[in-house]
Amino acid sequence: MNKLILVCALTLGVSAAHAGSLTTLFARNNGGSAGGAVYFDVTIGGTGLIITGFDTNAAGSGRFGWEVFTRGVTYVGNTTSNLGWTSVATGSGVGQGIDNASPVTLNNPFVLDANTTYGMALVMGPEAGHDYTNGDGSNQNYSNSDLTLDLGAASNVPFTGNTFTPRVWNGTIYYDPVPEPASMAILGLGALALARRKRRK
């Protein structure tokens, strides 16, 4: 219920600008087919996080679709089937050319719980493919005080067929900390008030 109130409040525009971010790299030396997926693990620190957006490495200048899947255990060994994966967000972006950050706007934020490791899959729409970097053992781990990324793999068709590994997703995850209970109650009240006001119009 708390997550529902939180996500409703954020969707209604109560959240502020991104509070934090973590970037891997923008150094493409490989890439996948249009509509493909990248996979990696995300470990959340002592505070839950609200994922609010992404940047990614996408060639060209066209608009592309985006979908985020998570699972409660590692992506490793779980890339050839969609069993256990849950779609948690959709969105879209516009390619800014190879090795430039292409911002992805999410249609909805989503929450990742504290002290938890998730497998994450980022799936491009059919308009574009991921530009990524081959893993070499020295470029596959990124962390700050809030989260850790362990990368990763890729496939040309999400959750199907051959998986290529190691592959390093090129991009940035943007996030806000989950508010303390008192702040969350205020967010929930604000969301309910906005919803009531919209119904009256």
Short mmCIF file of C-alpha atoms in Angstrom, two decimals:
data_model
loop_
_atom_site.label_atom_id
_atom_site.label_comp_id
_atom_site.label_asym_id
_atom_site.label_seq_id
_atom_site.Cartn_x
_atom_site.Cartn_y
_atom_site.Cartn_z
CA MET A 1 0.00 0.00 0.00
CA ASN A 2 2.84 2.39 0.86
CA LYS A 3 4.49 1.72 -2.51
CA LEU A 4 1.18 2.39 -4.26
CA ILE A 5 0.74 5.75 -2.51
CA LEU A 6 4.35 6.66 -3.22
CA VAL A 7 4.20 5.84 -6.93
CA CYS A 8 0.82 7.59 -7.30
CA ALA A 9 2.22 10.69 -5.65
CA LEU A 10 5.27 10.74 -7.90
CA THR A 11 3.21 10.12 -11.03
CA LEU A 12 1.03 13.08 -10.13
CA GLY A 13 4.08 15.30 -10.13
CA VAL A 14 4.90 15.58 -6.44
CA SER A 15 8.56 14.54 -6.79
CA ALA A 16 11.43 16.97 -7.21
CA ALA A 17 14.42 16.73 -9.58
CA HIS A 18 16.58 13.61 -9.55
CA ALA A 19 18.45 13.36 -6.25
CA GLY A 20 21.07 10.87 -7.37
CA SER A 21 22.55 9.01 -10.31
CA LEU A 22 25.06 6.34 -11.24
CA THR A 23 26.75 6.15 -14.66
CA THR A 24 28.54 3.19 -16.16
CA LEU A 25 30.36 4.44 -19.29
CA PHE A 26 29.70 5.69 -22.81
CA ALA A 27 32.32 3.82 -24.84
CA ARG A 28 30.58 1.65 -27.41
CA ASN A 29 32.59 -1.10 -29.09
CA ASN A 30 29.65 -3.41 -29.81
CA GLY A 31 25.90 -3.25 -30.17
CA GLY A 32 22.73 -5.25 -30.42
CA SER A 33 19.83 -5.53 -32.82
CA ALA A 34 16.86 -3.20 -32.75
CA GLY A 35 14.47 -4.23 -30.00
CA GLY A 36 17.15 -6.07 -28.03
CA ALA A 37 17.81 -6.21 -24.29
CA VAL A 38 20.64 -5.72 -21.83
CA TYR A 39 20.76 -7.44 -18.44
CA PHE A 40 22.56 -6.71 -15.18
CA ASP A 41 22.22 -6.86 -11.40
CA VAL A 42 21.34 -3.89 -9.20
CA THR A 43 22.00 -4.07 -5.46
CA ILE A 44 20.31 -1.39 -3.36
CA GLY A 45 21.99 -0.07 -0.20
CA GLY A 46 20.38 0.78 3.12
CA THR A 47 17.74 3.14 1.67
CA GLY A 48 15.12 2.13 -0.88
CA LEU A 49 15.28 3.98 -4.19
CA ILE A 50 12.68 5.36 -6.58
CA ILE A 51 14.00 4.94 -10.13
CA THR A 52 12.97 8.06 -12.03
CA GLY A 53 14.81 7.91 -15.37
CA PHE A 54 17.69 6.65 -17.49
CA ASP A 55 20.22 7.76 -20.05
CA THR A 56 21.40 5.19 -22.56
CA ASN A 57 23.73 4.85 -25.53
CA ALA A 58 21.64 4.79 -28.71
CA ALA A 59 22.80 5.61 -32.22
CA GLY A 60 20.78 7.81 -34.55
CA SER A 61 18.35 10.59 -33.75
CA GLY A 62 14.99 8.83 -33.80
CA ARG A 63 12.56 8.18 -30.98
CA PHE A 64 12.65 4.73 -29.40
CA GLY A 65 10.52 2.79 -26.93
CA TRP A 66 11.79 1.50 -23.60
CA GLU A 67 10.65 -1.08 -21.07
CA VAL A 68 12.17 -2.06 -17.72
CA PHE A 69 11.86 -5.54 -16.22
CA THR A 70 13.07 -6.69 -12.81
CA ARG A 71 13.26 -9.96 -10.91
CA GLY A 72 14.00 -10.66 -7.25
CA VAL A 73 17.16 -12.63 -7.98
CA THR A 74 20.15 -12.25 -10.28
CA TYR A 75 19.81 -11.98 -14.05
CA VAL A 76 22.52 -14.66 -14.39
CA GLY A 77 20.99 -17.82 -15.79
CA ASN A 78 17.65 -16.06 -16.33
CA THR A 79 18.03 -14.35 -19.70
CA THR A 80 16.47 -16.93 -22.03
CA SER A 81 12.97 -16.94 -20.53
CA ASN A 82 10.63 -14.23 -19.28
CA LEU A 83 9.50 -16.43 -16.37
CA GLY A 84 10.04 -14.56 -13.10
CA TRP A 85 10.52 -11.19 -14.79
CA THR A 86 8.05 -8.36 -14.10
CA SER A 87 7.54 -5.28 -16.26
CA VAL A 88 7.87 -2.33 -13.86
CA ALA A 89 8.05 0.69 -16.20
CA THR A 90 7.74 1.85 -19.79
CA GLY A 91 9.02 4.99 -21.43
CA SER A 92 10.66 6.50 -24.49
CA GLY A 93 13.81 8.29 -25.55
CA VAL A 94 15.43 10.04 -28.49
CA GLY A 95 18.80 8.91 -29.82
CA GLN A 96 21.62 11.45 -29.48
CA GLY A 97 24.23 9.54 -31.46
CA ILE A 98 26.86 6.99 -30.49
CA ASP A 99 28.54 7.58 -27.12
CA ASN A 100 26.24 10.48 -26.24
CA ALA A 101 23.70 10.21 -23.43
CA SER A 102 20.22 9.62 -24.89
CA PRO A 103 17.73 10.56 -22.13
CA VAL A 104 14.89 8.12 -21.44
CA THR A 105 11.70 9.49 -19.88
CA LEU A 106 9.75 6.94 -17.88
CA ASN A 107 5.95 6.89 -17.96
CA ASN A 108 6.05 5.84 -14.31
CA PRO A 109 8.72 5.66 -11.61
CA PHE A 110 9.25 2.41 -9.72
CA VAL A 111 10.61 1.44 -6.33
CA LEU A 112 13.53 -0.87 -5.51
CA ASP A 113 13.68 -1.98 -1.87
CA ALA A 114 16.63 -1.41 0.43
CA ASN A 115 19.20 -4.17 0.97
CA THR A 116 17.96 -6.15 -2.03
CA THR A 117 19.59 -7.41 -5.24
CA TYR A 118 17.49 -7.32 -8.40
CA GLY A 119 18.09 -8.62 -11.88
CA MET A 120 17.24 -5.84 -14.33
CA ALA A 121 16.51 -6.03 -18.06
CA LEU A 122 16.30 -2.91 -20.23
CA VAL A 123 14.47 -3.57 -23.47
CA MET A 124 14.61 -1.20 -26.44
CA GLY A 125 11.64 -0.71 -28.68
CA PRO A 126 11.89 -1.96 -32.27
CA GLU A 127 13.15 1.43 -33.45
CA ALA A 128 16.69 1.16 -32.00
CA GLY A 129 19.28 -1.14 -30.49
CA HIS A 130 21.54 -0.86 -27.45
CA ASP A 131 25.08 0.35 -28.02
CA TYR A 132 27.22 -1.29 -25.34
CA THR A 133 30.77 -2.27 -24.41
CA ASN A 134 32.33 -5.72 -24.23
CA GLY A 135 33.15 -6.63 -20.64
CA ASP A 136 36.80 -7.22 -19.84
CA GLY A 137 36.73 -7.81 -16.08
CA SER A 138 37.78 -4.25 -15.25
CA ASN A 139 34.72 -2.38 -16.57
CA GLN A 140 31.77 -4.38 -15.25
CA ASN A 141 31.19 -3.02 -11.73
CA TYR A 142 29.97 0.45 -10.73
CA SER A 143 28.83 1.68 -7.34
CA ASN A 144 28.20 4.59 -5.03
CA SER A 145 26.79 4.77 -1.50
CA ASP A 146 23.24 4.07 -2.76
CA LEU A 147 23.55 1.21 -5.25
CA THR A 148 25.87 -1.18 -7.06
CA LEU A 149 25.65 -2.37 -10.67
CA ASP A 150 27.16 -5.68 -11.80
CA LEU A 151 27.12 -5.99 -15.60
CA GLY A 152 26.10 -7.86 -17.61
CA ALA A 153 24.74 -9.54 -20.74
CA ALA A 154 22.76 -8.76 -23.88
CA SER A 155 20.46 -10.49 -26.33
CA ASN A 156 19.10 -9.51 -29.73
CA VAL A 157 15.63 -10.79 -28.80
CA PRO A 158 14.58 -10.18 -25.17
CA PHE A 159 14.45 -13.34 -23.03
CA THR A 160 15.01 -15.54 -26.09
CA GLY A 161 17.85 -17.18 -27.95
CA ASN A 162 21.58 -16.58 -27.58
CA THR A 163 22.84 -14.42 -24.72
CA PHE A 164 26.10 -12.53 -25.20
CA THR A 165 28.26 -12.02 -22.12
CA PRO A 166 29.96 -10.16 -20.65
CA ARG A 167 28.36 -6.98 -22.02
CA VAL A 168 28.33 -3.63 -20.26
CA TRP A 169 25.23 -1.47 -20.62
CA ASN A 170 26.20 2.12 -21.39
CA GLY A 171 24.06 4.50 -19.40
CA THR A 172 22.94 6.29 -16.27
CA ILE A 173 20.28 5.39 -13.71
CA TYR A 174 18.56 8.34 -12.02
CA TYR A 175 16.85 7.95 -8.68
CA ASP A 176 15.42 9.53 -5.54
CA PRO A 177 15.55 8.01 -2.06
CA VAL A 178 12.31 6.55 -0.75
CA PRO A 179 10.94 9.17 1.69
CA GLU A 180 10.78 8.55 5.41
CA PRO A 181 7.32 7.45 6.66
CA ALA A 182 6.25 10.99 7.66
CA SER A 183 7.22 12.39 4.26
CA MET A 184 5.47 9.51 2.53
CA ALA A 185 2.26 10.28 4.40
CA ILE A 186 2.45 13.87 3.16
CA LEU A 187 3.05 12.65 -0.41
CA GLY A 188 0.07 10.32 -0.12
CA LEU A 189 -2.20 13.09 1.17
CA GLY A 190 -1.02 15.35 -1.64
CA ALA A 191 -1.74 12.66 -4.23
CA LEU A 192 -5.23 12.05 -2.83
CA ALA A 193 -5.98 15.78 -2.76
CA LEU A 194 -4.87 16.15 -6.39
CA ALA A 195 -6.97 13.16 -7.43
CA ARG A 196 -10.07 14.59 -5.71
CA ARG A 197 -9.52 17.99 -7.29
CA LYS A 198 -9.26 16.41 -10.75
CA ARG A 199 -12.49 14.44 -10.21
CA ARG A 200 -14.38 17.61 -9.34
CA LYS A 201 -13.39 19.36 -12.58
#
